[in-house]
């Protein structure tokens, strides 16, 4: 008799790696042509495992490309029609993806990650984060939406499906066993992720919050949000087609591929914020690695810079405060408004134990110099180079990187070197 594989079969489990994660991507055949490039930006054929679940055979997309996940047609859930009183009629099909990916991929799996077909996942960071948790326990890992109204309308204990969420093997198994009963228990809940949260709660499991999952329930220009990312590895981005391109000179497709260039260099550093000062000019530098660099013409503490500039708008109005985090308003005060530079490139050749990213100015700030800096304007700076260590110590409990201005602002460029903070160093 063949013994069923369980997570306990290996008495000394090896560290979690990408082969231990099964992805279930949930989509529609009608929209796949416009969304496949989101998935193909991170899907690594013959490395990532899992399936894309579509509602019907994608005839118009055949022959199926090897750059996309293997495709399966979602099971017919019409038998639940008497229980389908949801405002989104496809909610049950999407929820059933949990059961379908569990049945399709279960040998050697520790984690199941479910996401939409327009979700961008940063798989190296995902492996790092999931490896911190015991996959033999019951874990439901994800994040809230960015807007309060989105969470209050569903649940503050719900992982938003667009951002993606992770289920440990034991929890996925329990859900697959009990899913049919659970569907009948919750015929009125709005969406599949809300139904899932109710099913998970019935099993006695609560949401474990990871700040790196991003639903992006925001609108417009999210550069302010991405320039002050939480001190946590970025795990996903959703709703990229509902916001402005994240790089101002590129379209959405180009923007996603551009940020992936930085991710390939060092995903663990991506969007991580570092702050340092050039006190000779009273300037503050804020680096969001692989995305942006800001120069402020005054000394501004990290506690202020950790608040995103409200370049974006609410996904939906109806709550105050509107966001799940503090924000800074736009300012035309020359001592508060930053000079903004965006990621341009990663140098192919490292300098010693450092590799170099370059950030270039896209537009003039259009303000006079800050008098607090002694009228030392940064208008002439067009390029910032950032040196970062090729190997750095990461993990839970680590501090943000400190940094030094190593290239005195001269001509039109300057340079910043990231480094580990000294044991009792403060950034002030």
XYZ file of C-alpha atoms in Angstrom:
428
model
C 0.000 0.000 0.000
C 1.332 3.434 -0.905
C 1.768 5.607 2.149
C 0.238 9.053 1.842
C 2.819 11.821 2.052
C 2.426 14.171 5.021
C 4.642 17.020 6.223
C 5.775 14.800 9.104
C 7.257 12.172 6.776
C 10.664 13.840 6.938
C 11.943 13.862 10.538
C 14.626 16.467 9.761
C 13.145 18.827 7.174
C 15.540 20.756 5.003
C 15.205 24.546 4.733
C 12.192 25.634 2.733
C 12.953 26.380 -0.904
C 10.961 27.200 -4.020
C 10.220 23.526 -4.752
C 8.207 23.354 -1.525
C 5.736 26.018 -2.697
C 2.792 25.292 -5.013
C 1.169 28.277 -6.701
C -2.474 28.464 -7.647
C -3.088 31.371 -10.029
C -6.767 32.145 -10.568
C -7.848 33.838 -13.771
C -10.213 34.150 -16.700
C -9.656 33.031 -20.272
C -11.223 36.244 -21.580
C -8.699 38.514 -19.845
C -5.611 36.288 -19.839
C -4.216 37.890 -22.988
C -4.030 41.262 -21.221
C -2.763 39.906 -17.907
C -0.363 37.079 -18.692
C 2.673 39.344 -18.666
C 2.100 40.057 -14.957
C 2.516 36.354 -14.211
C 5.286 35.786 -16.736
C 7.325 38.565 -15.080
C 7.943 36.276 -12.076
C 7.018 32.755 -13.197
C 10.144 30.662 -13.737
C 9.398 27.619 -15.932
C 10.777 24.327 -14.583
C 11.393 26.033 -11.212
C 8.089 27.405 -9.967
C 5.392 24.749 -9.631
C 1.640 25.020 -9.783
C -1.204 25.796 -12.163
C -3.202 28.584 -13.709
C -6.904 27.845 -13.246
C -9.127 29.300 -15.980
C -12.883 29.249 -16.431
C -12.786 27.733 -19.922
C -10.390 26.314 -22.504
C -8.202 29.217 -23.729
C -8.590 28.389 -27.422
C -7.558 31.876 -28.545
C -4.282 31.573 -26.602
C -3.155 28.231 -28.049
C -0.542 26.940 -28.566
C 0.144 27.465 -24.868
C 3.521 29.171 -24.240
C 6.128 27.568 -21.991
C 6.644 30.930 -20.283
C 3.223 30.660 -18.611
C 2.127 28.275 -15.844
C 0.515 25.004 -16.806
C -3.193 25.559 -17.297
C -6.169 23.691 -15.881
C -9.843 24.347 -16.325
C -11.643 25.013 -13.073
C -14.026 22.354 -11.871
C -17.716 22.893 -12.561
C -19.182 24.306 -9.334
C -22.755 24.656 -10.605
C -23.875 22.111 -8.002
C -23.506 24.950 -5.498
C -25.887 27.235 -7.438
C -28.470 27.197 -4.637
C -25.779 28.537 -2.300
C -24.356 31.099 -4.715
C -26.017 34.307 -3.603
C -22.792 36.289 -3.772
C -22.472 39.672 -5.445
C -19.572 38.177 -7.396
C -20.991 35.070 -9.118
C -17.554 33.579 -9.762
C -16.576 33.661 -6.068
C -17.152 29.941 -5.520
C -15.008 28.997 -8.540
C -12.138 31.090 -7.226
C -12.491 29.734 -3.695
C -12.526 26.193 -5.060
C -9.055 26.854 -6.416
C -7.749 26.054 -2.921
C -9.089 22.529 -3.175
C -8.005 22.117 -6.782
C -4.389 23.147 -6.247
C -4.198 20.895 -3.183
C -5.368 17.908 -5.220
C -3.127 18.761 -8.179
C 0.076 19.425 -6.203
C 0.664 17.734 -2.857
C 3.836 15.695 -2.940
C 6.623 17.520 -1.150
C 4.540 20.684 -0.798
C 4.854 22.737 2.376
C 3.028 25.875 1.314
C 0.225 26.798 -1.084
C 0.207 30.343 -2.415
C -2.973 31.590 -4.096
C -3.011 34.749 -6.192
C -4.880 36.497 -8.998
C -3.740 36.536 -12.612
C -2.589 40.142 -12.272
C -0.523 39.618 -9.121
C 3.242 40.108 -9.244
C 5.090 37.887 -6.761
C 8.677 38.239 -5.594
C 9.485 34.582 -5.139
C 12.928 34.818 -3.506
C 11.547 37.016 -0.751
C 8.513 34.761 -0.458
C 10.741 31.738 0.156
C 12.712 33.679 2.773
C 9.593 34.773 4.634
C 7.800 31.407 4.542
C 10.937 29.643 5.768
C 10.528 31.516 9.087
C 7.306 29.638 9.808
C 6.730 26.009 10.766
C 4.990 24.496 7.764
C 3.742 21.631 9.906
C 1.542 24.031 11.885
C -1.644 25.785 10.766
C -0.755 29.085 9.107
C -2.841 31.513 7.057
C -0.435 34.271 5.979
C -1.308 37.446 4.105
C -2.163 41.086 4.570
C -4.952 43.632 4.740
C -5.670 46.168 2.037
C -4.143 49.631 2.270
C -7.484 51.462 2.696
C -9.519 51.218 5.883
C -12.802 51.089 3.977
C -11.724 47.950 2.097
C -10.939 46.121 5.331
C -14.020 47.311 7.213
C -16.203 46.142 4.334
C -14.748 42.643 4.529
C -12.693 41.828 7.608
C -9.548 43.128 9.258
C -8.677 39.439 9.745
C -8.834 38.676 6.023
C -5.911 38.196 3.650
C -6.803 39.971 0.420
C -6.657 37.512 -2.459
C -5.287 39.952 -5.003
C -2.220 40.489 -2.843
C -1.888 36.720 -2.523
C -1.828 34.593 0.594
C -0.074 31.469 1.827
C -1.571 28.374 3.438
C 0.542 25.789 5.212
C 0.039 22.188 4.116
C -2.017 21.118 7.175
C -4.350 24.088 6.815
C -4.774 23.576 3.069
C -5.572 19.910 3.704
C -8.172 20.803 6.333
C -9.721 23.391 4.028
C -9.870 20.969 1.098
C -11.636 18.410 3.300
C -14.215 20.869 4.621
C -14.635 23.271 1.715
C -17.930 21.949 0.339
C -19.610 22.280 3.729
C -18.123 25.724 4.237
C -19.393 26.991 0.872
C -22.935 26.061 1.909
C -22.463 27.806 5.245
C -21.587 31.218 3.747
C -23.789 31.874 0.687
C -23.880 35.668 1.124
C -20.270 36.740 1.699
C -19.029 39.053 -1.029
C -15.895 37.455 -2.469
C -13.800 34.317 -2.458
C -11.177 35.725 -0.086
C -13.901 36.708 2.412
C -15.381 33.211 2.201
C -11.948 31.701 2.693
C -11.318 33.804 5.796
C -14.606 32.558 7.265
C -13.678 28.952 6.485
C -10.234 29.419 8.051
C -11.770 30.970 11.179
C -14.095 27.969 11.489
C -10.990 25.807 11.676
C -9.674 27.891 14.584
C -6.955 29.714 12.634
C -6.337 33.471 12.515
C -4.524 35.582 9.969
C -0.763 36.016 10.343
C 0.015 39.452 8.942
C 2.988 39.935 6.613
C 3.421 43.538 5.496
C 5.085 42.620 2.212
C 1.850 41.430 0.556
C 0.282 44.400 -1.240
C -3.303 44.521 -2.476
C -2.674 48.108 -3.675
C -6.196 49.308 -3.000
C -4.995 52.759 -4.037
C -5.407 54.886 -7.136
C -3.194 57.168 -9.172
C 0.504 57.653 -8.494
C 1.754 55.158 -5.873
C 5.386 56.324 -6.008
C 5.009 57.870 -2.554
C 3.901 54.522 -1.135
C 6.699 52.557 -2.807
C 9.317 55.101 -1.714
C 8.506 54.503 1.974
C 7.954 50.759 2.036
C 7.555 49.050 5.439
C 10.669 47.432 6.871
C 9.666 44.051 5.521
C 10.549 42.145 2.329
C 8.247 42.987 -0.548
C 6.250 39.874 -1.466
C 3.657 40.975 -4.001
C 2.029 43.819 -5.924
C -1.548 43.800 -7.182
C -3.758 46.228 -9.116
C -0.793 47.408 -11.173
C -3.189 48.002 -14.078
C -5.425 50.171 -11.857
C -2.727 52.679 -10.885
C -0.339 54.854 -12.861
C 2.798 53.147 -14.213
C 5.192 52.929 -11.267
C 7.983 54.540 -13.309
C 6.878 57.841 -14.869
C 8.666 57.456 -18.202
C 7.561 53.850 -18.837
C 4.262 52.095 -19.477
C 2.932 49.437 -17.087
C 4.520 46.505 -18.903
C 7.890 48.249 -19.095
C 7.641 49.373 -15.456
C 7.124 45.841 -14.155
C 10.041 44.495 -16.174
C 12.182 47.422 -15.043
C 11.654 46.836 -11.329
C 12.386 43.150 -11.933
C 15.886 44.145 -13.111
C 16.581 45.429 -9.607
C 14.884 42.393 -8.066
C 17.182 40.045 -9.985
C 20.221 41.857 -8.540
C 19.050 41.563 -4.911
C 15.390 40.953 -4.159
C 15.974 41.187 -0.412
C 16.958 44.856 -0.799
C 14.119 45.838 -3.117
C 12.180 48.887 -1.817
C 14.025 48.797 1.508
C 14.484 52.320 2.801
C 17.739 53.818 4.068
C 18.252 57.379 5.339
C 21.473 59.372 5.685
C 22.570 62.983 5.925
C 25.043 65.264 4.219
C 25.338 67.772 7.051
C 27.725 70.091 5.223
C 24.720 71.138 3.114
C 21.989 70.096 5.595
C 20.679 67.569 3.068
C 18.816 64.338 3.767
C 18.935 61.346 1.422
C 16.178 58.714 1.463
C 16.847 55.644 -0.668
C 14.155 53.133 -1.625
C 16.537 50.594 -3.110
C 15.791 49.581 -6.683
C 13.016 52.135 -7.023
C 13.720 55.739 -6.014
C 16.019 58.178 -4.259
C 14.985 61.461 -2.647
C 17.046 64.490 -1.640
C 15.592 66.878 0.935
C 17.221 70.263 1.462
C 16.912 69.998 5.249
C 17.601 67.465 8.002
C 14.504 65.260 8.320
C 14.343 62.326 10.784
C 13.618 58.748 9.627
C 10.412 58.636 11.688
C 8.991 61.303 9.348
C 10.363 59.812 6.127
C 8.873 56.407 6.943
C 5.466 57.941 6.280
C 4.608 57.764 2.564
C 3.983 61.017 0.719
C 0.315 60.972 -0.278
C 0.879 60.964 -4.022
C -2.013 58.474 -4.342
C -5.746 58.519 -3.721
C -8.097 56.202 -1.872
C -9.410 53.102 -3.633
C -12.859 53.942 -2.307
C -13.930 56.730 0.026
C -15.894 56.125 3.200
C -13.552 55.995 6.190
C -11.436 58.363 8.226
C -8.546 58.028 8.537
C -8.551 56.590 5.037
C -5.369 54.492 5.173
C -3.956 51.718 7.324
C -0.758 53.765 7.738
C 0.250 57.358 8.394
C 0.919 59.600 5.405
C 2.603 62.912 4.642
C 0.771 65.497 2.543
C 2.229 66.937 -0.636
C 4.229 70.040 0.210
C 5.461 73.007 -1.782
C 7.716 74.021 1.067
C 11.260 73.794 -0.385
C 12.518 72.449 2.953
C 10.009 69.553 2.874
C 9.495 68.718 -0.804
C 12.012 66.181 -2.164
C 14.012 66.125 -5.343
C 12.915 62.792 -6.841
C 15.111 60.323 -8.745
C 14.000 56.962 -10.127
C 15.899 53.714 -10.600
C 17.662 53.577 -13.947
C 20.076 50.648 -13.989
C 22.254 48.130 -12.162
C 25.912 48.120 -13.158
C 26.952 44.754 -14.566
C 30.378 44.813 -12.929
C 30.546 45.034 -9.113
C 32.976 47.372 -7.366
C 34.734 45.157 -4.841
C 32.025 43.674 -2.616
C 29.464 46.201 -3.804
C 27.210 46.481 -6.780
C 25.975 49.855 -8.015
C 22.467 51.036 -8.825
C 21.852 54.330 -10.582
C 18.935 56.708 -10.043
C 18.226 59.628 -12.356
C 16.089 62.745 -12.056
C 12.976 62.711 -14.231
C 11.880 66.307 -13.770
C 12.857 69.524 -12.037
C 11.422 70.177 -8.574
C 10.447 73.702 -9.559
C 10.984 75.323 -6.169
C 13.514 77.739 -4.744
C 16.281 76.521 -2.417
C 15.558 75.835 1.262
C 16.886 78.647 3.445
C 17.511 76.159 6.285
C 20.201 74.502 4.170
C 21.963 77.793 3.639
C 20.340 77.931 0.214
C 22.303 74.888 -0.956
C 20.044 73.876 -3.820
C 20.117 70.285 -5.111
C 18.680 71.312 -8.470
C 21.940 70.587 -10.254
C 22.059 66.928 -9.142
C 20.853 64.678 -11.963
C 22.258 61.287 -10.918
C 22.655 59.354 -7.663
C 24.665 56.151 -7.488
C 24.070 53.748 -4.615
C 26.644 51.139 -3.572
C 25.200 48.142 -1.733
C 26.839 45.027 -0.403
C 26.642 41.915 -2.538
C 26.148 39.774 0.578
C 24.297 41.176 3.545
C 22.940 39.683 6.729
C 19.152 39.584 6.673
C 16.389 38.028 8.703
C 13.962 38.925 11.444
C 15.106 41.616 13.849
C 17.648 43.234 11.569
C 17.870 47.002 11.366
C 17.459 49.128 8.295
C 20.752 49.728 6.520
C 22.582 52.899 7.415
C 24.291 54.847 4.656
C 26.992 57.414 4.017
C 27.388 60.106 1.384
C 30.687 59.016 -0.159
C 30.636 61.128 -3.284
C 30.594 64.804 -2.342
C 27.908 66.457 -4.463
C 29.885 67.845 -7.354
C 29.084 68.635 -10.937
C 25.769 66.770 -11.401
C 26.151 63.522 -9.443
C 26.668 62.091 -5.983
C 27.123 58.626 -4.464
C 25.689 56.835 -1.427
C 27.093 53.694 0.225
C 24.770 51.406 2.184
C 26.221 49.584 5.171
C 25.223 47.788 8.344
C 24.520 50.181 11.194
C 26.949 50.108 14.099
C 25.641 48.561 17.310
C 24.432 51.763 19.002
C 24.364 54.078 15.997
C 21.414 56.397 15.580
C 20.431 58.124 12.355
C 20.083 61.734 13.462
